[in-house]
Structures are given as structure tokens and as C-alpha cells.
Short mmCIF file of C-alpha atoms in Angstrom, two decimals:
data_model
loop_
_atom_site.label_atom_id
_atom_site.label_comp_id
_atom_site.label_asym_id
_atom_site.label_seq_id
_atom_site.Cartn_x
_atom_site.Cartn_y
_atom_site.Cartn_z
CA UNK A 1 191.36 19.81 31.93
CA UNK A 2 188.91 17.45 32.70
CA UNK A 3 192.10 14.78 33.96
CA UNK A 4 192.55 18.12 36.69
CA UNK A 5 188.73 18.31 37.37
CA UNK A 6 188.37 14.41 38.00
CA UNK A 7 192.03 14.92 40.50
CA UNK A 8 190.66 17.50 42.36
CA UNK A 9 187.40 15.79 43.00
CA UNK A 10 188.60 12.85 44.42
CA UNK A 11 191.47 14.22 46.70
CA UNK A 12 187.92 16.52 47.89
CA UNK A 13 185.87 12.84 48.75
CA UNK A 14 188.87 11.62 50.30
CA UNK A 15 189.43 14.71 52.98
CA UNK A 16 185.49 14.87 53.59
CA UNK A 17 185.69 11.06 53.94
CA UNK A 18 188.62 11.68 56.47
CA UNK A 19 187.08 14.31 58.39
CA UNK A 20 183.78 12.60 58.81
CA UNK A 21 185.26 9.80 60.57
CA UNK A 22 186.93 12.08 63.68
CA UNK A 23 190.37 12.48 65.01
CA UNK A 24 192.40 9.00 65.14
CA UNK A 25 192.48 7.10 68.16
CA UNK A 26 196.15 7.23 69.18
CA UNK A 27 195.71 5.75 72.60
CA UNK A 28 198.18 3.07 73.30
CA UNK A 29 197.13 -0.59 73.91
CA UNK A 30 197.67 -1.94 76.97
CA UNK A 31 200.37 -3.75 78.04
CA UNK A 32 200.29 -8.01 77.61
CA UNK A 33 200.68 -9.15 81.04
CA UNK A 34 202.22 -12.50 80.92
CA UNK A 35 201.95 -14.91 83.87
CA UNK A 36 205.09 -15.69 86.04
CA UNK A 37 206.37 -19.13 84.63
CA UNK A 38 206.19 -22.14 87.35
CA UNK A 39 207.63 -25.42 86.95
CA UNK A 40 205.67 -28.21 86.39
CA UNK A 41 205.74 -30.31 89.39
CA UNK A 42 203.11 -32.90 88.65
CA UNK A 43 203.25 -36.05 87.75
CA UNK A 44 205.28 -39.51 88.89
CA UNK A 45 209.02 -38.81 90.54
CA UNK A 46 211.20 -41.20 92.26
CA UNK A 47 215.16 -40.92 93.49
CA UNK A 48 217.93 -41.42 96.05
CA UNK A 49 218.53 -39.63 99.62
CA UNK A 50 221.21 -39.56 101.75
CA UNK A 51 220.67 -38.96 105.27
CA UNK A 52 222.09 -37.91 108.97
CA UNK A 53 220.12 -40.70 110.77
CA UNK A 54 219.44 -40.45 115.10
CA UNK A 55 216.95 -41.62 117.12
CA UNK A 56 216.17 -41.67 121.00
CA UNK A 57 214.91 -45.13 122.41
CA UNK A 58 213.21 -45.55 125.73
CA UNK A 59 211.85 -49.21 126.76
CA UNK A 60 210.39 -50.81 129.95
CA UNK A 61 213.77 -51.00 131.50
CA UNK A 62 214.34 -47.74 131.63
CA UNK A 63 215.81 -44.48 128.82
CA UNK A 64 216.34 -42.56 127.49
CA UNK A 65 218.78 -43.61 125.54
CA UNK A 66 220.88 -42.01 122.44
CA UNK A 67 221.84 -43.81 119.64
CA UNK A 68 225.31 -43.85 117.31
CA UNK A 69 224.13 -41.20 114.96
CA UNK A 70 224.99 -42.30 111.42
CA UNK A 71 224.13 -41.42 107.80
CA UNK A 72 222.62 -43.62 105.65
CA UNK A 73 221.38 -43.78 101.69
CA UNK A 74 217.61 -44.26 100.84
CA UNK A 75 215.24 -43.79 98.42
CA UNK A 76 211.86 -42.47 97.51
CA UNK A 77 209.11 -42.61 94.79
CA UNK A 78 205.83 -40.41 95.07
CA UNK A 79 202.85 -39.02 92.92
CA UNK A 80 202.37 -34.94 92.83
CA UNK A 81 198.98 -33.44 91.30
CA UNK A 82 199.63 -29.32 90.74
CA UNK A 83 196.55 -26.38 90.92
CA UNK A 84 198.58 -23.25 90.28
CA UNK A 85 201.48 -23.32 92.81
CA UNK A 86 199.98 -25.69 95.07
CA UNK A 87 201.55 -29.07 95.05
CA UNK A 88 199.98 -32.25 96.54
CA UNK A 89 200.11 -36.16 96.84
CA UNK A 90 201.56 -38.78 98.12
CA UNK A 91 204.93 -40.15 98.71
CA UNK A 92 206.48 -44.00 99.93
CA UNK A 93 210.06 -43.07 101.65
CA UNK A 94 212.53 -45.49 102.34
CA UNK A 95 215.45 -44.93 104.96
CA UNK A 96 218.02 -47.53 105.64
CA UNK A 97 219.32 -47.81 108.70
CA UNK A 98 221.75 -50.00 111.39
CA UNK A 99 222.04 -47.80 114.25
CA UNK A 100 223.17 -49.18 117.82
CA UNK A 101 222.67 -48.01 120.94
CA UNK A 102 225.31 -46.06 122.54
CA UNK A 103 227.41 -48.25 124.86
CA UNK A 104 224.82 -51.30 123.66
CA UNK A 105 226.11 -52.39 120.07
CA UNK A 106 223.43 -55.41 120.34
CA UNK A 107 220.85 -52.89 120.45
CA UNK A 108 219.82 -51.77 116.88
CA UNK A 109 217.13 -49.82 114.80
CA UNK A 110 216.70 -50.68 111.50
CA UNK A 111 215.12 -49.36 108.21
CA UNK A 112 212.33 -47.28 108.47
CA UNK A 113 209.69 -47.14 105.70
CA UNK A 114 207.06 -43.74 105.88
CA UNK A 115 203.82 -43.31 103.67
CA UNK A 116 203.58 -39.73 103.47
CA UNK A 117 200.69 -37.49 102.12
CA UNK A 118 202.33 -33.66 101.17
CA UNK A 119 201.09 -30.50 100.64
CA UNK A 120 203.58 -27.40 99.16
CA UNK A 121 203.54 -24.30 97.22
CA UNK A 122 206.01 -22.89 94.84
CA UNK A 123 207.53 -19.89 96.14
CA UNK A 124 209.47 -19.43 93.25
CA UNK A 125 209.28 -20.43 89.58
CA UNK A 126 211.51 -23.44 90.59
CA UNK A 127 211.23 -24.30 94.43
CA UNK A 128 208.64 -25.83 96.32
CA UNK A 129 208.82 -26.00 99.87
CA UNK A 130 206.59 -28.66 101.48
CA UNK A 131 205.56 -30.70 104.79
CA UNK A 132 204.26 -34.02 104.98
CA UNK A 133 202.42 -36.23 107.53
CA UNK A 134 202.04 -39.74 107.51
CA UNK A 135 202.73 -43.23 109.07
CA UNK A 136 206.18 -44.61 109.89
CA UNK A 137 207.05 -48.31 110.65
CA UNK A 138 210.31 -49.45 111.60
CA UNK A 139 212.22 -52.09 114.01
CA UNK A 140 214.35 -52.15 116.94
CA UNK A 141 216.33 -55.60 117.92
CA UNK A 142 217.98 -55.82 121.72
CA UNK A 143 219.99 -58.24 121.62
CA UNK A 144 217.86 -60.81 119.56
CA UNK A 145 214.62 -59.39 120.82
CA UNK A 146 213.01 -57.93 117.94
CA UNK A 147 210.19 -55.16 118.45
CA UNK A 148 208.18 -54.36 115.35
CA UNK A 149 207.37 -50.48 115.99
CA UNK A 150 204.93 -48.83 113.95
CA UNK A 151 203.43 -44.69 114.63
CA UNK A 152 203.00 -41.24 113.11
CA UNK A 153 205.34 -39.44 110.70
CA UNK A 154 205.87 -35.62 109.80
CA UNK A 155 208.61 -33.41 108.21
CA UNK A 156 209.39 -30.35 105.92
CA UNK A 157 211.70 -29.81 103.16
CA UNK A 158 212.47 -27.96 99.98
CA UNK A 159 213.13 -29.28 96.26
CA UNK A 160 214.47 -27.22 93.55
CA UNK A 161 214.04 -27.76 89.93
CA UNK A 162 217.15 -28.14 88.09
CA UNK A 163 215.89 -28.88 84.70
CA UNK A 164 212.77 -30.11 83.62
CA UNK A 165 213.02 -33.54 84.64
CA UNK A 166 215.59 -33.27 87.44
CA UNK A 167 215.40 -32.02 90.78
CA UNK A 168 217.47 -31.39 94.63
CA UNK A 169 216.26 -30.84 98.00
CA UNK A 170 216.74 -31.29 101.42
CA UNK A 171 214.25 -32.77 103.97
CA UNK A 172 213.67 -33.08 107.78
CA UNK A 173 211.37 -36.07 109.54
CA UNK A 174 210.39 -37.20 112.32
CA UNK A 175 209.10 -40.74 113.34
CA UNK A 176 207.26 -41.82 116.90
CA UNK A 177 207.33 -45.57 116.58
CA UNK A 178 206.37 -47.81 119.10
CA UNK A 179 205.84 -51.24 119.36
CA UNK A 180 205.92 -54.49 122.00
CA UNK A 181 208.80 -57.68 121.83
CA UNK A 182 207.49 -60.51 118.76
CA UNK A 183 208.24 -63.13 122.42
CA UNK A 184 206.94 -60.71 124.97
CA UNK A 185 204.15 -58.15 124.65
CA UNK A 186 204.94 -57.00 128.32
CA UNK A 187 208.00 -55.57 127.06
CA UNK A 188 207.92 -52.51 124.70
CA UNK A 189 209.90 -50.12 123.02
CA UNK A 190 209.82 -46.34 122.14
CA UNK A 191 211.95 -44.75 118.93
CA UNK A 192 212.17 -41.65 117.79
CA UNK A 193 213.60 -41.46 114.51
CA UNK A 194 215.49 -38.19 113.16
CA UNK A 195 216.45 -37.68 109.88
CA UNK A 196 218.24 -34.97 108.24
CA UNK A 197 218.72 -36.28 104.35
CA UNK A 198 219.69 -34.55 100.88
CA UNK A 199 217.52 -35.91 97.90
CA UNK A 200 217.86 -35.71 94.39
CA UNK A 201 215.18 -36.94 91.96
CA UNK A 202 214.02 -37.24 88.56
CA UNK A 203 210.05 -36.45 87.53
CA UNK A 204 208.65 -38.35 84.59
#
């Protein structure tokens, strides 16, 4: 009897226990947001290009002129810091390049080099789409007259993130070089430099 007595009194406590404390929330958390992923673009990156290469040329003597559009391989190696999906740094792009004039094959550009400073955003979890301005120098020889050309550069382009460490793109630049003969500064030489170039590159 007193085994029933001691029962009954406790399941009592527990229901006035329970009642005391209210109803139980059943209001549902709220959902865990979690942020879109973004690749991580930062860091050092270098690689290859390969590019559709023209350029228009006018010099004292008259122009313009076109030249024998070609493609050509180059190369690149840059820096990237990343805030969020904004990308930024610097870049040193090399194009090669042995491009006559048309109807003048003694008339040739050659390599240009461009230090670039960029600015993109990623669009997507995996591409960035940039521009870039910077300085371009480059060389044009007539016919044994070299003209060291030097002037601004600027371009757009897109890289995609293939994996973590690799990546593909394509690019469009522009160089306005000028410069005056090494034997002659009365004679001088306008090129502007086209390219068109796929890249692929690895980040480290």
C-alpha cells in the first residue's frame, strides 16, 4: 500500500512539474543558410597562351598599314589577392611574335611584353571575368631599322576554374606602342597590337 501511495505521489510532482513549465515550444529552427562556395583565386599563377596576333603600323612615310596576321604561343605569370568575389593584382604577359608587313616581309613586329594591373569578380563559383590596364613595350624592325616602341595596354577576358589548381580562359588586348628609329629619332613608328589568345594556367 504504501509502494502505491509513494507511485502515485510522484507521477502527481511530475505532471505539476510539467504543467508549471507551459506548453512546449514546437517552433521550428530556422533554416542554416550556407554561403555560395567561390573558388579561391588568390595567390601566385603562371601558364601558357596561344594567340591570334595583328597589328596596324603607321610611320612617317605614310600607313596605315596591315600586317600578316598570325598566331603565336606565350606565356604569363601574375599575383591575385581575393576580398569576397573581387579579384585583383598584377600580371607580367609575354606574347611572341614575327609578324611582317603585308607586301613588306622586311618589315616586322616582334614580341611584346605587357605589365598589367587587373581587377575581376566571380560571377560564378568558378569564373572570373576581368579587365586589365597596363604598359606594353614591343619592337618594330623595317628593313634593319629597329624602333623600340613602348605605350599603354588594356584588355578583358574570362578564366574558369577547372580544379583547384588548374584553370582556362580566353583574353582580348590591345597595345598603342610607339616609338622613334635607334639611328634616327626623326623617323617614328606607330603599332597597334591585337591579340586574341586562349590561356591555360596553374595557381599555386
Amino acid at each position: 500500500m504504501r509502494l502505491l501511495t509513494a507511485a502515485v505521489t510522484a507521477l502527481s510532482v511530475s505532471a505539476t512539474a510539467a504543467f508549471a513549465s507551459g506548453p512546449v515550444d514546437r517552433t521550428p529552427a530556422p533554416p542554416v543558410i550556407v554561403p555560395e562556395r567561390v573558388a579561391d583565386w588568390s595567390g601566385f599563377y603562371g601558364g601558357l597562351s596561344f594567340g591570334a596576333v595583328s597589328y596596324d603600323w603607321v610611320g612617317n612615310a605614310g600607313g596605315p598599314l596591315d600586317s600578316e596576321d598570325s598566331t603565336e604561343p606565350g606565356a604569363f605569370i601574375g599575383y591575385n589577392f581575393q576580398s569576397g568575389n573581387i579579384v585583383y593584382g598584377a600580371e607580367l604577359n609575354y606574347q611572341m611574335l614575327e609578324a611582317p608587313l603585308v607586301a613588306f616581309p622586311n618589315s616586322i613586329q616582334h614580341d611584346v611584353l605587357q605589365v598589367r594591373g587587373r581587377v575581376g569578380y566571380v560571377v560564378m563559383p568558378d569564373l572570373l571575368l576581368y579587365g586589365f590596364v597596363g604598359f606594353a613595350q614591343t619592337s618594330f624592325n623595317d628593313g634593319g631599322t629597329n624602333y623600340d616602341q613602348t605605350g599603354p595596354a588594356f584588355g578583358i577576358g574570362a578564366d574558369y576554374m577547372l580544379s583547384r589548381n588548374f584553370f582556362a580562359g580566353i583574353e582580348y588586348s590591345y597595345s598603342d606602342t610607339f616609338g622613334e628609329a635607334d639611328n634616327n629619332p626623326a623617323l617614328s613608328i606607330e603599332s597597334d597590337v591585337q591579340v586574341i589568345s586562349l590561356r591555360v594556367g596553374f595557381k599555386f
